[in-house]
PDB file of C-alpha atoms in Angstrom:
ATOM      1  CA  UNK A  27       0.744  -3.707  61.534  1.00 59.00           C
ATOM      2  CA  UNK A  28       1.356  -7.437  61.158  1.00 61.00           C
ATOM      3  CA  UNK A  29      -0.935  -9.460  57.985  1.00 62.00           C
ATOM      4  CA  UNK A  30      -2.677 -11.511  60.739  1.00 68.00           C
ATOM      5  CA  UNK A  31      -3.880  -8.025  62.087  1.00 65.00           C
ATOM      6  CA  UNK A  32      -4.511  -6.389  58.848  1.00 71.00           C
ATOM      7  CA  UNK A  33      -6.444  -9.692  57.635  1.00 74.00           C
ATOM      8  CA  UNK A  34      -8.450  -9.621  61.219  1.00 76.00           C
ATOM      9  CA  UNK A  35      -9.350  -6.057  60.613  1.00 74.00           C
ATOM     10  CA  UNK A  36     -10.329  -6.642  57.033  1.00 86.00           C
ATOM     11  CA  UNK A  37     -12.602  -9.515  58.001  1.00 89.00           C
ATOM     12  CA  UNK A  38     -14.000  -7.926  60.654  1.00 91.00           C
ATOM     13  CA  UNK A  39     -14.807  -4.721  58.477  1.00 95.00           C
ATOM     14  CA  UNK A  40     -16.638  -7.227  55.924  1.00 95.00           C
ATOM     15  CA  UNK A  41     -18.682  -8.649  58.873  1.00 95.00           C
ATOM     16  CA  UNK A  42     -19.415  -5.558  60.133  1.00 96.00           C
ATOM     17  CA  UNK A  43     -20.932  -4.082  56.326  1.00 97.00           C
ATOM     18  CA  UNK A  44     -22.895  -7.102  55.832  1.00 97.00           C
ATOM     19  CA  UNK A  45     -24.276  -6.968  59.707  1.00 97.00           C
ATOM     20  CA  UNK A  46     -24.844  -3.323  59.210  1.00 98.00           C
ATOM     21  CA  UNK A  47     -26.895  -3.919  55.806  1.00 97.00           C
ATOM     22  CA  UNK A  48     -28.900  -6.530  57.713  1.00 97.00           C
ATOM     23  CA  UNK A  49     -29.850  -3.818  60.135  1.00 97.00           C
ATOM     24  CA  UNK A  50     -31.048  -1.249  57.734  1.00 97.00           C
ATOM     25  CA  UNK A  51     -28.098   0.727  57.197  1.00 98.00           C
ATOM     26  CA  UNK A  52     -26.938   1.950  53.693  1.00 98.00           C
ATOM     27  CA  UNK A  53     -23.095   1.812  53.540  1.00 98.00           C
ATOM     28  CA  UNK A  54     -21.893   4.668  51.257  1.00 98.00           C
ATOM     29  CA  UNK A  55     -18.283   4.517  51.609  1.00 97.00           C
ATOM     30  CA  UNK A  56     -15.764   1.823  53.426  1.00 97.00           C
ATOM     31  CA  UNK A  57     -11.977   3.040  54.035  1.00 97.00           C
ATOM     32  CA  UNK A  58     -12.596   6.584  53.898  1.00 98.00           C
ATOM     33  CA  UNK A  59      -9.176   8.150  54.512  1.00 96.00           C
ATOM     34  CA  UNK A  60      -7.287  11.852  54.386  1.00 96.00           C
ATOM     35  CA  UNK A  61      -3.983  13.035  56.179  1.00 95.00           C
ATOM     36  CA  UNK A  62      -5.995  12.863  59.860  1.00 94.00           C
ATOM     37  CA  UNK A  63      -6.909   8.999  59.268  1.00 96.00           C
ATOM     38  CA  UNK A  64      -9.591   6.742  58.260  1.00 97.00           C
ATOM     39  CA  UNK A  65     -12.906   6.040  59.062  1.00 98.00           C
ATOM     40  CA  UNK A  66     -13.842   2.499  58.629  1.00 97.00           C
ATOM     41  CA  UNK A  67     -17.696   2.739  57.322  1.00 98.00           C
ATOM     42  CA  UNK A  68     -19.754   5.689  56.532  1.00 98.00           C
ATOM     43  CA  UNK A  69     -23.192   5.061  56.061  1.00 98.00           C
ATOM     44  CA  UNK A  70     -26.775   6.033  56.515  1.00 98.00           C
ATOM     45  CA  UNK A  71     -29.145   4.656  58.913  1.00 98.00           C
ATOM     46  CA  UNK A  72     -32.728   6.415  58.063  1.00 97.00           C
ATOM     47  CA  UNK A  73     -32.062   9.864  57.986  1.00 96.00           C
ATOM     48  CA  UNK A  74     -28.761  10.076  60.112  1.00 98.00           C
ATOM     49  CA  UNK A  75     -25.241   9.785  58.385  1.00 98.00           C
ATOM     50  CA  UNK A  76     -23.283   7.399  60.605  1.00 98.00           C
ATOM     51  CA  UNK A  77     -19.386   7.597  60.977  1.00 98.00           C
ATOM     52  CA  UNK A  78     -18.571   3.626  61.869  1.00 98.00           C
ATOM     53  CA  UNK A  79     -15.598   2.568  63.659  1.00 98.00           C
ATOM     54  CA  UNK A  80     -14.943  -1.222  63.438  1.00 97.00           C
ATOM     55  CA  UNK A  81     -13.052  -3.219  66.522  1.00 96.00           C
ATOM     56  CA  UNK A  82     -12.300  -6.879  65.716  1.00 93.00           C
ATOM     57  CA  UNK A  83     -10.659  -9.227  68.676  1.00 91.00           C
ATOM     58  CA  UNK A  84     -10.139 -12.934  68.645  1.00 86.00           C
ATOM     59  CA  UNK A  85     -10.872 -12.762  72.789  1.00 85.00           C
ATOM     60  CA  UNK A  86     -11.680 -10.200  75.261  1.00 86.00           C
ATOM     61  CA  UNK A  87      -8.034 -11.110  76.957  1.00 86.00           C
ATOM     62  CA  UNK A  88      -6.921  -7.267  76.681  1.00 84.00           C
ATOM     63  CA  UNK A  89     -10.700  -5.666  76.954  1.00 86.00           C
ATOM     64  CA  UNK A  90     -13.436  -5.731  74.891  1.00 89.00           C
ATOM     65  CA  UNK A  91     -13.052  -4.801  71.313  1.00 92.00           C
ATOM     66  CA  UNK A  92     -15.279  -1.408  71.792  1.00 93.00           C
ATOM     67  CA  UNK A  93     -12.731  -0.306  74.404  1.00 92.00           C
ATOM     68  CA  UNK A  94     -10.183  -0.052  71.946  1.00 92.00           C
ATOM     69  CA  UNK A  95     -11.771   3.022  70.625  1.00 96.00           C
ATOM     70  CA  UNK A  96      -9.776   5.488  72.811  1.00 95.00           C
ATOM     71  CA  UNK A  97     -10.120   9.113  73.499  1.00 96.00           C
ATOM     72  CA  UNK A  98      -7.468   9.998  70.621  1.00 96.00           C
ATOM     73  CA  UNK A  99      -9.083   7.296  68.135  1.00 96.00           C
ATOM     74  CA  UNK A 100     -12.253   9.402  68.683  1.00 97.00           C
ATOM     75  CA  UNK A 101     -10.619  12.497  68.089  1.00 97.00           C
ATOM     76  CA  UNK A 102      -8.978  11.065  65.170  1.00 97.00           C
ATOM     77  CA  UNK A 103     -12.167   9.895  63.765  1.00 97.00           C
ATOM     78  CA  UNK A 104     -13.770  13.043  64.124  1.00 97.00           C
ATOM     79  CA  UNK A 105     -11.312  14.946  62.498  1.00 97.00           C
ATOM     80  CA  UNK A 106     -11.834  12.552  59.487  1.00 98.00           C
ATOM     81  CA  UNK A 107     -15.391  12.957  59.918  1.00 98.00           C
ATOM     82  CA  UNK A 108     -15.500  16.757  59.492  1.00 97.00           C
ATOM     83  CA  UNK A 109     -13.198  16.676  56.522  1.00 97.00           C
ATOM     84  CA  UNK A 110     -16.012  14.520  54.826  1.00 98.00           C
ATOM     85  CA  UNK A 111     -18.846  16.820  56.013  1.00 97.00           C
ATOM     86  CA  UNK A 112     -16.923  19.620  54.622  1.00 97.00           C
ATOM     87  CA  UNK A 113     -16.136  17.701  51.615  1.00 97.00           C
ATOM     88  CA  UNK A 114     -19.695  16.855  50.619  1.00 97.00           C
ATOM     89  CA  UNK A 115     -21.097  20.006  52.034  1.00 97.00           C
ATOM     90  CA  UNK A 116     -23.189  17.748  54.789  1.00 96.00           C
ATOM     91  CA  UNK A 117     -23.048  19.779  58.095  1.00 95.00           C
ATOM     92  CA  UNK A 118     -27.012  20.543  57.721  1.00 95.00           C
ATOM     93  CA  UNK A 119     -27.545  16.421  58.303  1.00 94.00           C
ATOM     94  CA  UNK A 120     -27.692  14.757  61.526  1.00 96.00           C
ATOM     95  CA  UNK A 121     -24.662  12.669  61.999  1.00 97.00           C
ATOM     96  CA  UNK A 122     -23.307  10.598  64.699  1.00 98.00           C
ATOM     97  CA  UNK A 123     -20.736   7.775  65.761  1.00 98.00           C
ATOM     98  CA  UNK A 124     -21.404   4.293  65.976  1.00 98.00           C
ATOM     99  CA  UNK A 125     -18.864   1.453  66.904  1.00 98.00           C
ATOM    100  CA  UNK A 126     -19.422  -2.295  65.804  1.00 98.00           C
ATOM    101  CA  UNK A 127     -17.853  -4.542  68.321  1.00 97.00           C
ATOM    102  CA  UNK A 128     -16.827  -8.053  66.890  1.00 95.00           C
ATOM    103  CA  UNK A 129     -15.538 -11.370  68.989  1.00 93.00           C
ATOM    104  CA  UNK A 130     -14.069 -13.534  66.337  1.00 88.00           C
ATOM    105  CA  UNK A 131     -13.858 -16.557  68.726  1.00 88.00           C
ATOM    106  CA  UNK A 132     -12.510 -19.943  67.019  1.00 85.00           C
ATOM    107  CA  UNK A 133     -15.176 -22.230  65.971  1.00 86.00           C
ATOM    108  CA  UNK A 134     -18.173 -19.957  66.902  1.00 86.00           C
ATOM    109  CA  UNK A 135     -20.544 -17.619  65.285  1.00 89.00           C
ATOM    110  CA  UNK A 136     -19.266 -14.130  65.569  1.00 89.00           C
ATOM    111  CA  UNK A 137     -20.564 -11.854  68.498  1.00 92.00           C
ATOM    112  CA  UNK A 138     -21.524  -8.867  66.957  1.00 96.00           C
ATOM    113  CA  UNK A 139     -22.568  -5.337  68.824  1.00 96.00           C
ATOM    114  CA  UNK A 140     -23.866  -2.090  67.050  1.00 97.00           C
ATOM    115  CA  UNK A 141     -23.141   0.617  69.522  1.00 97.00           C
ATOM    116  CA  UNK A 142     -25.150   3.754  68.467  1.00 98.00           C
ATOM    117  CA  UNK A 143     -23.991   6.870  69.715  1.00 98.00           C
ATOM    118  CA  UNK A 144     -20.998   5.590  70.709  1.00 97.00           C
ATOM    119  CA  UNK A 145     -19.129   8.970  71.282  1.00 97.00           C
ATOM    120  CA  UNK A 146     -19.387  12.814  70.845  1.00 96.00           C
ATOM    121  CA  UNK A 147     -17.857  14.744  68.220  1.00 95.00           C
ATOM    122  CA  UNK A 148     -14.617  15.646  69.731  1.00 91.00           C
ATOM    123  CA  UNK A 149     -13.062  19.122  68.137  1.00 78.00           C
TER     124      UNK A 149
END
């Protein structure tokens, strides 16, 4: 991954974390990794544990940011989420997968959308 893309992703994750907090989420962990992959943000929205993928783009030339959360990416996030649930013995808690879509157009306020229940667990 190029440094520009890595910086864009990191900026998007910072923006998303702040936006989630302003919308009542409690961020628990950022960039949780294991062998299967990474979850950008793990947070609580009320009593619900949320596994959040952040997608940031400078334009919609190649589609919306949320459209980049492919089936394969959903599988990867699901595997990491199951590991996190097992690691912390949280299988009895409600959980869901959200996506935060961010458009960072030059000289404009970021366009941020929280998509709750963006996809189901894929095992």
